[in-house]
Amino acid sequence: MDAEGLFKIDILSNRGLAQLLDVSKLDIEKYPREDLLTEMLLEDGDVLGLTFAETPVMKKVVKCLKPNSVDDLAICLALIRPAASSGGRKQKYLESVIAGNMEETIIFDDDALSYIQKIINCEPGEADKYRRSFAKNKKKDIKQFEQLVSGFKNKNEIVDNLKQLQKYSFCKSHAYSYAKLVWALAYQKAHNPVKFWVSTLNHCNTSYRDWVHYNELKKYDIELTLGKRPWVLKNKKLVSIDIKKRRKDYDLKNRIQ
């Protein structure tokens, strides 16, 4: 809440939510925490059509981490943000996962708190003060922190790690919100692929060529026709609904009545 008594509310992915709700009205919190088909889909890097997760970079990350839960997906989504990706940090993290030798890494904004506390042995409030200072590039506080770690052999690495907070990163709550959506979409893609792709064509844009998404429906013997969204399925044929014509017919019917 700010000084004027106003609340800031983040509306996360209206398109992604519309895409999901058009396939199923199941409460997003009621999706199974484990599901073999969903896990297999993500393990194969089959992220095409998943809002917030269909980029080539995300495909590489999920194929490496093989997420089998919302928790794992949250890490994947955080890893592709600039703060976690810069300076080879993402590569180093993935290599440590593969080697089974996990190192303490700042993936989420929140990780900086425990990182700072562990280094200078301070209270959470003081750690958050320095976290915010690095994120907002408050040079006076940063210089004060540098003095606190001046005796450390890896002081430059510590400061450099924290300076990455100035780049775009994810707090854990945001990462989990997106991860729940991606998990639910992946579940529907695995279990209801035709409905998933019709909804995707109706609600989502993509960085790929348009034909890439349309081509996915052809895999299920769906016949494509000329037109534009919104689409409906009629006898295994993708048919465009003429919204303008429907509105004219509706207005004419109301006038007659």
mmCIF file of C-alpha atoms in Angstrom:
data_model
loop_
_atom_site.group_PDB
_atom_site.id
_atom_site.type_symbol
_atom_site.label_atom_id
_atom_site.label_comp_id
_atom_site.label_asym_id
_atom_site.label_seq_id
_atom_site.Cartn_x
_atom_site.Cartn_y
_atom_site.Cartn_z
ATOM 1 C CA MET A 1 0.000 0.000 0.000
ATOM 2 C CA ASP A 2 1.425 3.395 -0.924
ATOM 3 C CA ALA A 3 1.309 6.734 0.912
ATOM 4 C CA GLU A 4 -2.076 7.581 -0.650
ATOM 5 C CA GLY A 5 -3.656 4.408 0.644
ATOM 6 C CA LEU A 6 -3.792 2.653 -2.728
ATOM 7 C CA PHE A 7 -3.099 -1.041 -3.279
ATOM 8 C CA LYS A 8 -1.031 -2.337 -6.211
ATOM 9 C CA ILE A 9 -2.438 -5.523 -7.714
ATOM 10 C CA ASP A 10 -0.567 -7.541 -10.348
ATOM 11 C CA ILE A 11 -2.867 -9.200 -12.881
ATOM 12 C CA LEU A 12 -0.872 -12.192 -14.058
ATOM 13 C CA SER A 13 -1.494 -13.403 -17.604
ATOM 14 C CA ASN A 14 -5.109 -12.815 -18.599
ATOM 15 C CA ARG A 15 -4.474 -14.641 -21.877
ATOM 16 C CA GLY A 16 -3.019 -17.658 -20.123
ATOM 17 C CA LEU A 17 -5.940 -17.841 -17.702
ATOM 18 C CA ALA A 18 -8.468 -17.516 -20.550
ATOM 19 C CA GLN A 19 -6.590 -20.237 -22.424
ATOM 20 C CA LEU A 20 -6.829 -22.572 -19.417
ATOM 21 C CA LEU A 21 -10.444 -21.830 -18.504
ATOM 22 C CA ASP A 22 -11.576 -22.470 -22.069
ATOM 23 C CA VAL A 23 -10.266 -26.028 -21.730
ATOM 24 C CA SER A 24 -11.407 -26.718 -18.161
ATOM 25 C CA LYS A 25 -12.997 -24.818 -15.296
ATOM 26 C CA LEU A 26 -11.106 -26.903 -12.734
ATOM 27 C CA ASP A 27 -9.760 -24.742 -9.897
ATOM 28 C CA ILE A 28 -6.059 -24.175 -10.548
ATOM 29 C CA GLU A 29 -5.277 -25.237 -6.964
ATOM 30 C CA LYS A 30 -6.952 -28.618 -7.510
ATOM 31 C CA TYR A 31 -4.666 -29.909 -10.239
ATOM 32 C CA PRO A 32 -2.754 -33.043 -9.163
ATOM 33 C CA ARG A 33 0.643 -32.309 -7.656
ATOM 34 C CA GLU A 34 2.091 -35.264 -9.584
ATOM 35 C CA ASP A 35 1.073 -36.535 -12.996
ATOM 36 C CA LEU A 36 3.114 -38.876 -15.198
ATOM 37 C CA LEU A 37 1.840 -37.596 -18.573
ATOM 38 C CA THR A 38 2.542 -33.992 -17.586
ATOM 39 C CA GLU A 39 6.001 -34.891 -16.321
ATOM 40 C CA MET A 40 6.794 -36.766 -19.553
ATOM 41 C CA LEU A 41 5.608 -33.833 -21.658
ATOM 42 C CA LEU A 42 7.870 -31.404 -19.792
ATOM 43 C CA GLU A 43 10.788 -33.830 -19.709
ATOM 44 C CA ASP A 44 10.622 -33.978 -23.516
ATOM 45 C CA GLY A 45 10.718 -30.180 -23.663
ATOM 46 C CA ASP A 46 7.258 -30.114 -25.265
ATOM 47 C CA VAL A 47 6.467 -26.566 -24.142
ATOM 48 C CA LEU A 48 4.914 -25.283 -27.378
ATOM 49 C CA GLY A 49 1.640 -23.483 -26.631
ATOM 50 C CA LEU A 50 2.281 -23.164 -22.892
ATOM 51 C CA THR A 51 1.858 -19.494 -22.023
ATOM 52 C CA PHE A 52 5.050 -18.124 -20.396
ATOM 53 C CA ALA A 53 6.940 -21.332 -21.132
ATOM 54 C CA GLU A 54 7.163 -21.927 -24.880
ATOM 55 C CA THR A 55 10.428 -20.106 -25.606
ATOM 56 C CA PRO A 56 13.486 -22.013 -26.883
ATOM 57 C CA VAL A 57 15.374 -21.074 -23.705
ATOM 58 C CA MET A 58 12.620 -22.492 -21.496
ATOM 59 C CA LYS A 59 12.613 -25.645 -23.603
ATOM 60 C CA LYS A 60 16.322 -26.161 -22.888
ATOM 61 C CA VAL A 61 15.861 -25.530 -19.166
ATOM 62 C CA VAL A 62 12.969 -27.984 -18.706
ATOM 63 C CA LYS A 63 14.771 -30.670 -20.700
ATOM 64 C CA CYS A 64 17.723 -30.266 -18.358
ATOM 65 C CA LEU A 65 15.898 -29.972 -15.009
ATOM 66 C CA LYS A 66 13.048 -32.368 -15.922
ATOM 67 C CA PRO A 67 10.448 -30.652 -13.672
ATOM 68 C CA ASN A 68 7.911 -32.975 -12.068
ATOM 69 C CA SER A 69 6.142 -30.441 -9.861
ATOM 70 C CA VAL A 70 5.089 -26.806 -9.537
ATOM 71 C CA ASP A 71 8.170 -26.245 -7.360
ATOM 72 C CA ASP A 72 10.503 -27.371 -10.133
ATOM 73 C CA LEU A 73 8.650 -25.274 -12.709
ATOM 74 C CA ALA A 74 8.993 -22.176 -10.513
ATOM 75 C CA ILE A 75 12.771 -22.641 -10.561
ATOM 76 C CA CYS A 76 12.731 -23.080 -14.362
ATOM 77 C CA LEU A 77 10.735 -19.868 -14.813
ATOM 78 C CA ALA A 78 13.061 -17.942 -12.505
ATOM 79 C CA LEU A 79 16.179 -19.248 -14.254
ATOM 80 C CA ILE A 80 15.248 -17.677 -17.592
ATOM 81 C CA ARG A 81 15.054 -14.156 -16.098
ATOM 82 C CA PRO A 82 18.073 -11.902 -16.779
ATOM 83 C CA ALA A 83 19.194 -11.706 -13.135
ATOM 84 C CA ALA A 84 19.493 -15.484 -12.823
ATOM 85 C CA SER A 85 20.827 -16.008 -16.346
ATOM 86 C CA SER A 86 23.574 -13.398 -16.518
ATOM 87 C CA GLY A 87 27.282 -14.070 -16.135
ATOM 88 C CA GLY A 88 26.942 -17.797 -16.748
ATOM 89 C CA ARG A 89 24.929 -18.282 -13.540
ATOM 90 C CA LYS A 90 22.208 -20.308 -15.217
ATOM 91 C CA GLN A 91 24.744 -22.623 -16.845
ATOM 92 C CA LYS A 92 26.587 -23.023 -13.543
ATOM 93 C CA TYR A 93 23.343 -23.834 -11.730
ATOM 94 C CA LEU A 94 22.255 -26.403 -14.322
ATOM 95 C CA GLU A 95 25.674 -28.051 -14.262
ATOM 96 C CA SER A 96 25.528 -28.292 -10.468
ATOM 97 C CA VAL A 97 22.064 -29.907 -10.719
ATOM 98 C CA ILE A 98 23.338 -32.497 -13.203
ATOM 99 C CA ALA A 99 26.375 -33.199 -11.023
ATOM 100 C CA GLY A 100 24.187 -33.494 -7.928
ATOM 101 C CA ASN A 101 26.316 -30.914 -6.157
ATOM 102 C CA MET A 102 23.933 -28.032 -5.556
ATOM 103 C CA GLU A 103 25.528 -24.727 -4.662
ATOM 104 C CA GLU A 104 23.764 -21.833 -2.989
ATOM 105 C CA THR A 105 22.593 -19.661 -5.861
ATOM 106 C CA ILE A 106 20.427 -16.554 -6.100
ATOM 107 C CA ILE A 107 17.586 -17.756 -8.318
ATOM 108 C CA PHE A 108 14.663 -15.878 -6.765
ATOM 109 C CA ASP A 109 14.835 -12.364 -5.314
ATOM 110 C CA ASP A 110 14.092 -13.949 -1.957
ATOM 111 C CA ASP A 111 17.239 -16.087 -2.118
ATOM 112 C CA ALA A 112 19.311 -12.931 -1.646
ATOM 113 C CA LEU A 113 18.004 -12.641 1.918
ATOM 114 C CA SER A 114 19.403 -15.980 3.104
ATOM 115 C CA TYR A 115 22.541 -15.358 1.023
ATOM 116 C CA ILE A 116 23.220 -12.036 2.774
ATOM 117 C CA GLN A 117 22.290 -13.370 6.221
ATOM 118 C CA LYS A 118 24.670 -16.291 5.868
ATOM 119 C CA ILE A 119 27.546 -14.043 4.754
ATOM 120 C CA ILE A 120 27.350 -11.248 7.329
ATOM 121 C CA ASN A 121 25.367 -13.057 10.056
ATOM 122 C CA CYS A 122 22.650 -10.400 10.359
ATOM 123 C CA GLU A 123 18.936 -10.180 11.132
ATOM 124 C CA PRO A 124 16.354 -10.579 8.311
ATOM 125 C CA GLY A 125 15.517 -6.860 8.396
ATOM 126 C CA GLU A 126 19.119 -5.832 7.785
ATOM 127 C CA ALA A 127 19.487 -8.421 5.038
ATOM 128 C CA ASP A 128 16.390 -7.073 3.304
ATOM 129 C CA LYS A 129 17.779 -3.548 3.560
ATOM 130 C CA TYR A 130 20.899 -4.583 1.628
ATOM 131 C CA ARG A 131 18.866 -6.635 -0.837
ATOM 132 C CA ARG A 132 16.765 -3.601 -1.683
ATOM 133 C CA SER A 133 19.850 -1.400 -1.840
ATOM 134 C CA PHE A 134 21.501 -3.632 -4.418
ATOM 135 C CA ALA A 135 18.278 -3.957 -6.418
ATOM 136 C CA LYS A 136 17.827 -0.163 -6.527
ATOM 137 C CA ASN A 137 21.548 0.584 -6.852
ATOM 138 C CA LYS A 138 21.783 2.675 -3.665
ATOM 139 C CA LYS A 139 25.501 3.316 -3.769
ATOM 140 C CA LYS A 140 25.876 4.479 -0.160
ATOM 141 C CA ASP A 141 24.420 1.245 1.255
ATOM 142 C CA ILE A 142 26.280 -0.885 -1.291
ATOM 143 C CA LYS A 143 29.568 0.720 -0.237
ATOM 144 C CA GLN A 144 28.678 0.006 3.394
ATOM 145 C CA PHE A 145 28.061 -3.662 2.549
ATOM 146 C CA GLU A 146 31.345 -3.847 0.616
ATOM 147 C CA GLN A 147 33.134 -2.721 3.766
ATOM 148 C CA LEU A 148 31.457 -5.529 5.723
ATOM 149 C CA VAL A 149 32.806 -8.168 3.315
ATOM 150 C CA SER A 150 36.166 -6.496 2.630
ATOM 151 C CA GLY A 151 38.003 -9.271 4.474
ATOM 152 C CA PHE A 152 36.461 -12.083 2.402
ATOM 153 C CA LYS A 153 38.606 -13.727 -0.277
ATOM 154 C CA ASN A 154 35.587 -13.940 -2.612
ATOM 155 C CA LYS A 155 34.313 -10.419 -1.834
ATOM 156 C CA ASN A 156 34.192 -9.461 -5.543
ATOM 157 C CA GLU A 157 32.098 -12.529 -6.370
ATOM 158 C CA ILE A 158 29.703 -11.775 -3.485
ATOM 159 C CA VAL A 159 29.161 -8.174 -4.556
ATOM 160 C CA ASP A 160 28.831 -9.153 -8.218
ATOM 161 C CA ASN A 161 26.185 -11.758 -7.341
ATOM 162 C CA LEU A 162 24.121 -9.182 -5.489
ATOM 163 C CA LYS A 163 24.483 -6.542 -8.203
ATOM 164 C CA GLN A 164 22.624 -8.887 -10.546
ATOM 165 C CA LEU A 165 19.495 -7.994 -8.539
ATOM 166 C CA GLN A 166 19.411 -4.760 -10.545
ATOM 167 C CA LYS A 167 18.355 -6.841 -13.534
ATOM 168 C CA TYR A 168 14.887 -8.298 -14.019
ATOM 169 C CA SER A 169 14.297 -11.241 -11.714
ATOM 170 C CA PHE A 170 11.420 -13.119 -10.093
ATOM 171 C CA CYS A 171 10.299 -13.059 -6.489
ATOM 172 C CA LYS A 172 9.256 -16.531 -5.373
ATOM 173 C CA SER A 173 5.545 -15.687 -5.079
ATOM 174 C CA HIS A 174 5.373 -14.524 -8.709
ATOM 175 C CA ALA A 175 7.342 -17.541 -9.915
ATOM 176 C CA TYR A 176 4.944 -19.910 -8.142
ATOM 177 C CA SER A 177 1.877 -18.107 -9.510
ATOM 178 C CA TYR A 178 3.146 -18.531 -13.056
ATOM 179 C CA ALA A 179 4.324 -22.079 -12.359
ATOM 180 C CA LYS A 180 0.842 -23.144 -11.236
ATOM 181 C CA LEU A 181 -0.591 -21.788 -14.478
ATOM 182 C CA VAL A 182 2.065 -23.481 -16.627
ATOM 183 C CA TRP A 183 1.613 -26.787 -14.764
ATOM 184 C CA ALA A 184 -2.159 -26.663 -15.301
ATOM 185 C CA LEU A 185 -1.725 -25.832 -19.003
ATOM 186 C CA ALA A 186 0.805 -28.647 -19.415
ATOM 187 C CA TYR A 187 -1.624 -31.037 -17.695
ATOM 188 C CA GLN A 188 -4.419 -30.083 -20.108
ATOM 189 C CA LYS A 189 -2.090 -30.312 -23.092
ATOM 190 C CA ALA A 190 -1.120 -33.826 -22.023
ATOM 191 C CA HIS A 191 -4.672 -35.012 -21.284
ATOM 192 C CA ASN A 192 -6.898 -32.903 -23.593
ATOM 193 C CA PRO A 193 -4.654 -31.918 -26.524
ATOM 194 C CA VAL A 194 -7.372 -31.039 -29.053
ATOM 195 C CA LYS A 195 -9.285 -28.759 -26.677
ATOM 196 C CA PHE A 196 -5.977 -27.303 -25.535
ATOM 197 C CA TRP A 197 -4.921 -26.351 -29.052
ATOM 198 C CA VAL A 198 -8.287 -24.880 -30.031
ATOM 199 C CA SER A 199 -8.170 -22.721 -26.908
ATOM 200 C CA THR A 200 -4.550 -21.774 -27.631
ATOM 201 C CA LEU A 201 -5.458 -20.631 -31.153
ATOM 202 C CA ASN A 202 -8.376 -18.614 -29.771
ATOM 203 C CA HIS A 203 -6.559 -16.819 -26.969
ATOM 204 C CA CYS A 204 -2.801 -16.775 -27.413
ATOM 205 C CA ASN A 205 -0.146 -15.099 -29.506
ATOM 206 C CA THR A 206 3.235 -16.662 -30.129
ATOM 207 C CA SER A 207 6.765 -15.700 -31.070
ATOM 208 C CA TYR A 208 6.750 -18.528 -33.612
ATOM 209 C CA ARG A 209 5.166 -18.396 -37.061
ATOM 210 C CA ASP A 210 1.361 -18.705 -36.875
ATOM 211 C CA TRP A 211 1.358 -21.991 -38.812
ATOM 212 C CA VAL A 212 3.388 -23.669 -36.039
ATOM 213 C CA HIS A 213 0.426 -23.688 -33.636
ATOM 214 C CA TYR A 214 -2.063 -24.595 -36.370
ATOM 215 C CA ASN A 215 0.130 -27.490 -37.428
ATOM 216 C CA GLU A 216 -0.228 -29.022 -33.948
ATOM 217 C CA LEU A 217 -3.954 -29.550 -34.500
ATOM 218 C CA LYS A 218 -3.313 -31.358 -37.784
ATOM 219 C CA LYS A 219 -1.515 -34.058 -35.800
ATOM 220 C CA TYR A 220 -4.932 -35.059 -34.408
ATOM 221 C CA ASP A 221 -6.563 -35.313 -37.860
ATOM 222 C CA ILE A 222 -8.306 -31.961 -37.502
ATOM 223 C CA GLU A 223 -9.112 -30.322 -40.843
ATOM 224 C CA LEU A 224 -8.096 -26.663 -41.073
ATOM 225 C CA THR A 225 -10.161 -24.060 -42.938
ATOM 226 C CA LEU A 226 -9.627 -20.445 -43.947
ATOM 227 C CA GLY A 227 -10.647 -17.731 -41.512
ATOM 228 C CA LYS A 228 -9.535 -16.176 -38.248
ATOM 229 C CA ARG A 229 -10.270 -16.615 -34.572
ATOM 230 C CA PRO A 230 -12.442 -17.326 -32.719
ATOM 231 C CA TRP A 231 -12.540 -20.962 -33.822
ATOM 232 C CA VAL A 232 -14.829 -23.887 -32.989
ATOM 233 C CA LEU A 233 -14.626 -27.567 -33.856
ATOM 234 C CA LYS A 234 -17.377 -29.038 -36.040
ATOM 235 C CA ASN A 235 -17.051 -32.662 -37.075
ATOM 236 C CA LYS A 236 -13.254 -32.603 -36.690
ATOM 237 C CA LYS A 237 -13.037 -29.406 -38.722
ATOM 238 C CA LEU A 238 -11.696 -26.099 -37.379
ATOM 239 C CA VAL A 239 -14.300 -23.491 -38.317
ATOM 240 C CA SER A 240 -14.019 -19.727 -37.941
ATOM 241 C CA ILE A 241 -16.912 -17.918 -36.264
ATOM 242 C CA ASP A 242 -17.866 -14.683 -38.013
ATOM 243 C CA ILE A 243 -18.363 -12.411 -34.990
ATOM 244 C CA LYS A 244 -19.602 -9.463 -37.089
ATOM 245 C CA LYS A 245 -22.238 -11.624 -38.793
ATOM 246 C CA ARG A 246 -23.365 -13.041 -35.452
ATOM 247 C CA ARG A 247 -23.743 -9.513 -34.053
ATOM 248 C CA LYS A 248 -25.774 -8.400 -37.090
ATOM 249 C CA ASP A 249 -28.024 -11.459 -36.798
ATOM 250 C CA TYR A 250 -28.456 -10.785 -33.070
ATOM 251 C CA ASP A 251 -29.342 -7.116 -33.659
ATOM 252 C CA LEU A 252 -31.789 -8.038 -36.437
ATOM 253 C CA LYS A 253 -33.470 -10.647 -34.243
ATOM 254 C CA ASN A 254 -33.856 -8.102 -31.402
ATOM 255 C CA ARG A 255 -35.378 -5.531 -33.787
ATOM 256 C CA ILE A 256 -37.925 -8.054 -35.080
ATOM 257 C CA GLN A 257 -38.896 -8.924 -31.517
#
